[in-house]
Short mmCIF file of the C-alpha atoms (twelve columns), coordinates in Angstrom:
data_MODEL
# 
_entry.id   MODEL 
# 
loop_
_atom_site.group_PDB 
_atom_site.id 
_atom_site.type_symbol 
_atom_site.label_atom_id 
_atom_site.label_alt_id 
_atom_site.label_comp_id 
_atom_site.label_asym_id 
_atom_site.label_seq_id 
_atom_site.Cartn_x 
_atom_site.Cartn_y 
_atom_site.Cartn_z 
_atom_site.pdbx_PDB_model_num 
ATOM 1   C CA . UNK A 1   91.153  24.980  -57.147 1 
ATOM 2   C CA . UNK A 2   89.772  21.456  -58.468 1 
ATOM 3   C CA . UNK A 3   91.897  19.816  -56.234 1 
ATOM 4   C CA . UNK A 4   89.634  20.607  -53.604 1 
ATOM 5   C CA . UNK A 5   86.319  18.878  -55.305 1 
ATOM 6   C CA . UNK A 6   87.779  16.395  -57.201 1 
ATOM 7   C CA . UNK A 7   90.049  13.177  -56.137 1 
ATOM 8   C CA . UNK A 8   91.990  11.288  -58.583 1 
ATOM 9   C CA . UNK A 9   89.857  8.133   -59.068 1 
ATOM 10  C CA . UNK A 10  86.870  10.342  -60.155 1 
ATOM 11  C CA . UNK A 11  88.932  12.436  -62.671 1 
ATOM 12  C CA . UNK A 12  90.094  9.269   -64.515 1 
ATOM 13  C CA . UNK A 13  86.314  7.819   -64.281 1 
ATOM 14  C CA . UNK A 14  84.876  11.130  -65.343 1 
ATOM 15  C CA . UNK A 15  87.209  12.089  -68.499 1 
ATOM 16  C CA . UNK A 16  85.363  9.674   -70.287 1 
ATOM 17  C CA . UNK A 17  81.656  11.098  -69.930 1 
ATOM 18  C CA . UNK A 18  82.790  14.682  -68.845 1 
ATOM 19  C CA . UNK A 19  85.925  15.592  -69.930 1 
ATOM 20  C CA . UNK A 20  85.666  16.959  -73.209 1 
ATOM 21  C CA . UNK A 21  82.759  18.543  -73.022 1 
ATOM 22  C CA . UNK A 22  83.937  20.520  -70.380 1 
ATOM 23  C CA . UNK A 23  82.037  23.851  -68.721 1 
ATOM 24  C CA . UNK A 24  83.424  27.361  -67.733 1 
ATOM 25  C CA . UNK A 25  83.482  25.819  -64.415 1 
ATOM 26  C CA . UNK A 26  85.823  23.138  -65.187 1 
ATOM 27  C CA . UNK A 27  88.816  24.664  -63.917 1 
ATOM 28  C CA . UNK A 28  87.644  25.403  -60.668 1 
ATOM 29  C CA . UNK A 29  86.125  21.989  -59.896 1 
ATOM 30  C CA . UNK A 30  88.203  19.225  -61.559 1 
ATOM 31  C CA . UNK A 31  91.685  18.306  -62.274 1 
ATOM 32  C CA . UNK A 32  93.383  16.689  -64.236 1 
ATOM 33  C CA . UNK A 33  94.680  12.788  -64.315 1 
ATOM 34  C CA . UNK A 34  98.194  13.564  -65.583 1 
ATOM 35  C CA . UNK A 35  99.057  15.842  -63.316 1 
ATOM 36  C CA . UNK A 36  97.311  14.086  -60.583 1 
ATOM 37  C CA . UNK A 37  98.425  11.280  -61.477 1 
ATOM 38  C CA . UNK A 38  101.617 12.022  -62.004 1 
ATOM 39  C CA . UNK A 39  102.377 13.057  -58.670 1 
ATOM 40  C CA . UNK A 40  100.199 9.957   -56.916 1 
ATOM 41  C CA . UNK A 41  103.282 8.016   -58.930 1 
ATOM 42  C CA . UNK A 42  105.754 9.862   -57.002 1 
ATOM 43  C CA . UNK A 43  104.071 9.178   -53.623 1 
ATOM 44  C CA . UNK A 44  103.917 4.983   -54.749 1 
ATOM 45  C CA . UNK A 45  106.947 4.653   -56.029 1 
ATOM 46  C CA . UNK A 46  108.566 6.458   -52.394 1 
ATOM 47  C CA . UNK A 47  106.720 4.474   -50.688 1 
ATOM 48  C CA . UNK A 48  107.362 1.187   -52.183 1 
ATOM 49  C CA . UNK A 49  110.951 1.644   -52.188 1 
ATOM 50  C CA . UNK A 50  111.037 2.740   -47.615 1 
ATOM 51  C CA . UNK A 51  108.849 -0.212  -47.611 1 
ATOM 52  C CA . UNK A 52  110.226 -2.983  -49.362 1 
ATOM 53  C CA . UNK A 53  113.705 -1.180  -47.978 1 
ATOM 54  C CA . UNK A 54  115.144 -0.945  -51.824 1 
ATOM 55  C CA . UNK A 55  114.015 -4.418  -53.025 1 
ATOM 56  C CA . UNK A 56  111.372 -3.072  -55.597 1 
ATOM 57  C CA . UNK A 57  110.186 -0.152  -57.157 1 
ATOM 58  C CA . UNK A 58  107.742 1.570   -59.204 1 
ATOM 59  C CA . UNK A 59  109.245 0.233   -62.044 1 
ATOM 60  C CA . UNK A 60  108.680 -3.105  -60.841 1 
ATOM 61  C CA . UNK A 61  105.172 -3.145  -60.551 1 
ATOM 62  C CA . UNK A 62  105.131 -1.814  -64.241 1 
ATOM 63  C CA . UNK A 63  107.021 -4.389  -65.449 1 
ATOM 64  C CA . UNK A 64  104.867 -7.279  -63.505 1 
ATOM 65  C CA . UNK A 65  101.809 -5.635  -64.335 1 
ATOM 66  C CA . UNK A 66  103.354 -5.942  -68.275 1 
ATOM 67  C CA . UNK A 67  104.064 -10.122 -67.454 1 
ATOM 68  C CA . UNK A 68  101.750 -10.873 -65.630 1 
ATOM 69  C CA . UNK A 69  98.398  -9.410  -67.062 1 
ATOM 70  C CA . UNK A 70  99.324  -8.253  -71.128 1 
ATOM 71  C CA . UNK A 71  102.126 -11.077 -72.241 1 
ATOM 72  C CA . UNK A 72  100.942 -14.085 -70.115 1 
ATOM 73  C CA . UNK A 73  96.990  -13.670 -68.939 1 
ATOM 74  C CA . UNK A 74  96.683  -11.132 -72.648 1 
ATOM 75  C CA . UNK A 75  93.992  -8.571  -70.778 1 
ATOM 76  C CA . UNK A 76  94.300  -5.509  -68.713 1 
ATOM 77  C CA . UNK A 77  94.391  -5.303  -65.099 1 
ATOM 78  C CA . UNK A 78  91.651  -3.775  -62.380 1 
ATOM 79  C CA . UNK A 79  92.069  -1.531  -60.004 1 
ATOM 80  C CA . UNK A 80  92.425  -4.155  -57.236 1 
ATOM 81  C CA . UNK A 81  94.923  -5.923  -59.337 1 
ATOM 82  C CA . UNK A 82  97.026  -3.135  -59.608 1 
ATOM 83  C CA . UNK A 83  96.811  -2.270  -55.941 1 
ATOM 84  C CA . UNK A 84  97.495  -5.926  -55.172 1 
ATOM 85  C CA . UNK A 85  100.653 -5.868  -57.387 1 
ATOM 86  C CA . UNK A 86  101.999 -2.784  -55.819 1 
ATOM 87  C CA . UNK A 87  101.698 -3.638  -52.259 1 
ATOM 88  C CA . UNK A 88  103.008 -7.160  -53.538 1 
ATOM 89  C CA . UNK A 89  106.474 -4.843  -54.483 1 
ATOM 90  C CA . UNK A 90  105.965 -3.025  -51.198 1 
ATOM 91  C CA . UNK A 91  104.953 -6.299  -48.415 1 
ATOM 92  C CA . UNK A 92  102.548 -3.620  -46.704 1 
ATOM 93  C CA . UNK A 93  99.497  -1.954  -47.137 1 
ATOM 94  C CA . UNK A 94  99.312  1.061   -49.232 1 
ATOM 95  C CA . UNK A 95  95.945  2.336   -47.808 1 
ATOM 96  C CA . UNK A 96  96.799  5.513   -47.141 1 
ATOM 97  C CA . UNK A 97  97.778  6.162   -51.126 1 
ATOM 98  C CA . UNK A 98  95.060  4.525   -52.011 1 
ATOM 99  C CA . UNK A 99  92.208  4.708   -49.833 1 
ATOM 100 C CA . UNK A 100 93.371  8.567   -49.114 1 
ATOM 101 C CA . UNK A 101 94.689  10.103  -51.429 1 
ATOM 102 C CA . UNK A 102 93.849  9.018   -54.699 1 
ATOM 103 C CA . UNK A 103 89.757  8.442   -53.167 1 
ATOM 104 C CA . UNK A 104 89.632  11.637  -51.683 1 
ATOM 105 C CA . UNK A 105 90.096  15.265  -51.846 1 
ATOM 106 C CA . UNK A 106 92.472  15.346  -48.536 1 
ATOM 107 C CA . UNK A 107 95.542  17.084  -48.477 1 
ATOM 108 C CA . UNK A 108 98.818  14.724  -49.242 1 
ATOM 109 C CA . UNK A 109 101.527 14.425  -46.640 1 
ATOM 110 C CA . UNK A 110 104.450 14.952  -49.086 1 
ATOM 111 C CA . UNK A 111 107.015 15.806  -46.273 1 
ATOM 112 C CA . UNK A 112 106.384 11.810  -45.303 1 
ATOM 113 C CA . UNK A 113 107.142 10.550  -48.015 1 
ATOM 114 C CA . UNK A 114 109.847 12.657  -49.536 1 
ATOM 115 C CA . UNK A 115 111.434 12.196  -45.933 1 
ATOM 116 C CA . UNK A 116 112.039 8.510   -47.124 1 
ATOM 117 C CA . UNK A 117 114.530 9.811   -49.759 1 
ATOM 118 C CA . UNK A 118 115.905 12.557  -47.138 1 
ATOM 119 C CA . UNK A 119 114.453 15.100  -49.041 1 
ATOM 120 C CA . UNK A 120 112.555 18.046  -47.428 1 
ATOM 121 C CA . UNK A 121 109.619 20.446  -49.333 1 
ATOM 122 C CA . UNK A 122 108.545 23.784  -48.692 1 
ATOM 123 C CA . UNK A 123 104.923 24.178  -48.066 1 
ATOM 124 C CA . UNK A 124 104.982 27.102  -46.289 1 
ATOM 125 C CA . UNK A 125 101.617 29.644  -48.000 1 
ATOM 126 C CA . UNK A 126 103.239 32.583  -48.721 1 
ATOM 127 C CA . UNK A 127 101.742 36.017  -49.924 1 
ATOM 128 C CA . UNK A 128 101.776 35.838  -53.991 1 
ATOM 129 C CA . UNK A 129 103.580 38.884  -55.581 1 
ATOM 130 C CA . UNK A 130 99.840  39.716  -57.795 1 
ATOM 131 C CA . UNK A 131 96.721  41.200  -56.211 1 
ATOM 132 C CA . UNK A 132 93.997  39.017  -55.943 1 
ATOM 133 C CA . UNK A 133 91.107  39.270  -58.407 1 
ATOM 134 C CA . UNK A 134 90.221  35.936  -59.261 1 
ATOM 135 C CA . UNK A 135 88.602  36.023  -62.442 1 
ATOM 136 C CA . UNK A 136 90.342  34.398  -65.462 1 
ATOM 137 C CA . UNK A 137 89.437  36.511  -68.873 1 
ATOM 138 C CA . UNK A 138 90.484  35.545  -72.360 1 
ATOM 139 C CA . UNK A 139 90.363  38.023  -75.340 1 
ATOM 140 C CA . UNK A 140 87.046  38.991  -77.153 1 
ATOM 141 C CA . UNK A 141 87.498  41.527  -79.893 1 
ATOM 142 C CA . UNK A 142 90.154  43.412  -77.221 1 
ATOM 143 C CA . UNK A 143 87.513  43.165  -74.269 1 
ATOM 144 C CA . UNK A 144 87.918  40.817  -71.313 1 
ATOM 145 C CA . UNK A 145 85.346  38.423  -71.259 1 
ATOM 146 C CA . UNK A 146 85.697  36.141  -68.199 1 
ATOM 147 C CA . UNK A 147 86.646  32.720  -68.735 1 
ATOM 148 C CA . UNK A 148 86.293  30.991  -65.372 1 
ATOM 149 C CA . UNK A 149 86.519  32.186  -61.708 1 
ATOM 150 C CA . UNK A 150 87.630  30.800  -58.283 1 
ATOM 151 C CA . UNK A 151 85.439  29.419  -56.006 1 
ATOM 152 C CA . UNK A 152 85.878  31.867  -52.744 1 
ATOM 153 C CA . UNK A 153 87.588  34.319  -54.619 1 
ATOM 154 C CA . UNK A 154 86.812  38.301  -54.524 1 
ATOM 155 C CA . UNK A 155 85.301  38.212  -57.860 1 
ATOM 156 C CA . UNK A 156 83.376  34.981  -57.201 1 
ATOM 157 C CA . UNK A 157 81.994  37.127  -53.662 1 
ATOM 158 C CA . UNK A 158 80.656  39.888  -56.092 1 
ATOM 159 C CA . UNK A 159 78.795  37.657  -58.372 1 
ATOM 160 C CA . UNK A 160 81.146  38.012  -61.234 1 
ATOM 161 C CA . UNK A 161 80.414  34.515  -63.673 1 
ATOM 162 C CA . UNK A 162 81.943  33.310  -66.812 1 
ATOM 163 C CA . UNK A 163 81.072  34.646  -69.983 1 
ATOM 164 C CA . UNK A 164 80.443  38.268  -68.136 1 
ATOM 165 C CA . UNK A 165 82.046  41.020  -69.923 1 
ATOM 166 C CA . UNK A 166 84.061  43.288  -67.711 1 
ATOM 167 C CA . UNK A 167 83.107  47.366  -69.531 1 
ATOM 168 C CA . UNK A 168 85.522  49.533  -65.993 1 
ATOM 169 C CA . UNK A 169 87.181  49.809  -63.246 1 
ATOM 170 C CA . UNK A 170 86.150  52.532  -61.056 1 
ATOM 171 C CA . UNK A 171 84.682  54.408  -64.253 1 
ATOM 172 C CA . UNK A 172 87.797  53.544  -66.115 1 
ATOM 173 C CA . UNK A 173 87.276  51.577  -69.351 1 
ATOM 174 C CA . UNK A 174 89.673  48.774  -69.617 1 
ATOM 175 C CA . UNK A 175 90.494  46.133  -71.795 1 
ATOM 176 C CA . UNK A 176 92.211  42.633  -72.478 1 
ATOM 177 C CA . UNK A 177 95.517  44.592  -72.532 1 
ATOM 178 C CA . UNK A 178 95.566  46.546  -69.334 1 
ATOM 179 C CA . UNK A 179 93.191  44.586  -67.220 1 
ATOM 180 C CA . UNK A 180 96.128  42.904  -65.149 1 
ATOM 181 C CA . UNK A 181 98.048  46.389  -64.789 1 
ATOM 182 C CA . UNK A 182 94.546  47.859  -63.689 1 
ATOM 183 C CA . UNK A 183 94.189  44.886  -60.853 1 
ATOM 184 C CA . UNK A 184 97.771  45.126  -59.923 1 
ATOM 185 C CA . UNK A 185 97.548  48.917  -59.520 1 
ATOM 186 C CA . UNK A 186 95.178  48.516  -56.451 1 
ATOM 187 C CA . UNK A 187 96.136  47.425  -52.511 1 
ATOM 188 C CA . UNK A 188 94.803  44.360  -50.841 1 
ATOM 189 C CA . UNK A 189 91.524  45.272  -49.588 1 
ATOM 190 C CA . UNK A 190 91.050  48.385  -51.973 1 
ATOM 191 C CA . UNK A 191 87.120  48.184  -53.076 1 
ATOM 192 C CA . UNK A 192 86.845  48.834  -56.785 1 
ATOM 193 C CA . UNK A 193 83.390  49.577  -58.680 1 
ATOM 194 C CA . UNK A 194 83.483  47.326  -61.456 1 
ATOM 195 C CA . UNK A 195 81.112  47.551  -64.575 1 
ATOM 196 C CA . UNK A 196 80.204  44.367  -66.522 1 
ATOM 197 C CA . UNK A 197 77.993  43.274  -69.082 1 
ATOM 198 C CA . UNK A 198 75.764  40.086  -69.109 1 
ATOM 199 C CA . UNK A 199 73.492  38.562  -71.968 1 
ATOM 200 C CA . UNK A 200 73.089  42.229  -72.902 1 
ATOM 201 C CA . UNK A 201 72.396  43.935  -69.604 1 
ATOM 202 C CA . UNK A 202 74.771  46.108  -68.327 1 
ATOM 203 C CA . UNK A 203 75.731  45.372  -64.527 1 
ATOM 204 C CA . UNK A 204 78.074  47.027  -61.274 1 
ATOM 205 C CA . UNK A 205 79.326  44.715  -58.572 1 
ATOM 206 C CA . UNK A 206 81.926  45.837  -55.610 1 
ATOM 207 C CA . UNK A 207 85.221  43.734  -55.935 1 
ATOM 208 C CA . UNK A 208 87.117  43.852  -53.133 1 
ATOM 209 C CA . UNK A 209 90.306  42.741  -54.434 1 
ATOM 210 C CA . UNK A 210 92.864  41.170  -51.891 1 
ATOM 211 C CA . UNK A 211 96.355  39.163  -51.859 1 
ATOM 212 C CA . UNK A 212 96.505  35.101  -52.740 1 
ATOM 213 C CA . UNK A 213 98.638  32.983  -50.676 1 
ATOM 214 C CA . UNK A 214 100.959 30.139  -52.666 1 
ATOM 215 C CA . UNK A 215 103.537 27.515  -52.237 1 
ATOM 216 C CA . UNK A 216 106.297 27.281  -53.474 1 
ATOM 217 C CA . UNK A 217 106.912 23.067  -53.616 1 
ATOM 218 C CA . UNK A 218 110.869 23.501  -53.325 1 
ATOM 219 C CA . UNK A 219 112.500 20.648  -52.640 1 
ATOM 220 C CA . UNK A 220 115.682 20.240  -51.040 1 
ATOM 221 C CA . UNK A 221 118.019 17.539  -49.328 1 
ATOM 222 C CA . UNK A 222 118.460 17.626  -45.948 1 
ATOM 223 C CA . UNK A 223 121.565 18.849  -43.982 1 
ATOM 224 C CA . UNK A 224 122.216 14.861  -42.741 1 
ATOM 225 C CA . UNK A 225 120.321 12.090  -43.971 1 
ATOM 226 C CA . UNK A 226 120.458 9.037   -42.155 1 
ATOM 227 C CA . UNK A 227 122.259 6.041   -44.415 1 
ATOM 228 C CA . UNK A 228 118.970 4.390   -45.319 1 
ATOM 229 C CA . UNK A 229 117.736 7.854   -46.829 1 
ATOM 230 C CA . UNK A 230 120.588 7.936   -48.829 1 
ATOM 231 C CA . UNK A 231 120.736 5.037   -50.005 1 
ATOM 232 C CA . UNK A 232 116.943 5.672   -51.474 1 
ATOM 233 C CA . UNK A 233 117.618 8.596   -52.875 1 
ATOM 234 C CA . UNK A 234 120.648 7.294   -54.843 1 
ATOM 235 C CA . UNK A 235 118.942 4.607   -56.187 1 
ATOM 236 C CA . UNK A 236 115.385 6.797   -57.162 1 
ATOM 237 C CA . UNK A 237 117.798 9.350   -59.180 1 
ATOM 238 C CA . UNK A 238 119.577 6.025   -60.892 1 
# 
């Protein structure tokens, strides 16, 4: 859900005032850099390979980043210099990496650039097998006590908040232990009464619990891929 709020650039910048002092609201409005990060890497390195038609790399950057700035100029590097040195590899512009997607919160074409490998990904939201609650609970003593909810989701629409103490369902006590089989028993747009307690006052709220959509991210090689996709591909899995 973070990926919505936060881009890239701010979630390195942040860690360092934010990060570890992080709220019950963390996991719904930030990410994190590895992962993030990880997969802006992917992006780069596709691109820089279609662009420079197999003549550089990901790799290469590293390593000229390496030269360049820690054995010969013995400093770091900016975050122009790195962008310099990478569409350097590439001879183009990598604004749309850049400027886009690592500055913003807008979704990334990955069919694009996975296409340059003649590789094809599933993005497709499909129904998730779980009914929708959207509330994340850890373990207090054997009673849920909600650790963080979604924005937009049915539990976040009924007021529900971290650190609220879910007492029933419909009447029904439940705890740690059976709270998923209790949400899983119901139907997408079933209502359910649901008793909590906050700072000491005893609350109801009307869930009405529905069904997630997810995607699955499979990738898979295309039935013919022209002789230039190929030949990327071969040389990414090297």
């Amino acid at each position: 859900a973070g990926r919505r709020h936060q881009p890239a650039t701010a979630s390195s910048f942040d860690t360092w005032t934010s990060f570890f002092g992080r709220s019950e609201h963390a996991a719904s409005t930030t990410i994190s850099y590895y992962d993030i990060g990880a997969g802006l890497g992917l992006l780069l390195d596709l691109k820089v390979r279609e662009a420079s038609k197999g003549r550089s790399s990901l790799d290469d950057v590293m390593r000229t980043l390496y030269r360049t700035f820690y054995k010969e100029k013995k400093r770091g590097f900016t975050d122009l210099e790195f962008r310099e040195t990478c569409e350097r590899a590439a001879g183009a512009p990598l604004a749309e990496i850049f400027d886009v997607y690592a500055a913003t919160v807008d979704e990334w074409d990955y069919a694009k650039y996975l296409g340059y490998a003649g590789l094809a990904i599933d993005v497709e939201p499909r129904p998730a097998s779980d009914i929708w609650f959207g509330a994340s609970t850890q373990d207090q003593n054997g009673n849920p006590v909600v650790s963080s909810v979604e924005p937009d989701s049915p539990a976040s629409l009924a007021g529900l908040s971290a650190q609220d103490e879910i007492v029933a369902f419909d009447g029904a006590r439940v705890t740690q232990r059976s709270l998923a089989g209790t949400v899983n028993s119901r139907k997408p747009g079933d209502k359910v009464k649901v008793l909590y307690a906050r700072r000491g006052t005893v609350r109801e709220t009307e869930v009405t619990v529905g069904k997630k959509t997810e995607r699955s991210f499979r990738i898979t090689p295309i039935a013919d891929p022209l002789p230039g996709q190929k030949a990327l591909l071969d040389a990414w899995l090297k």
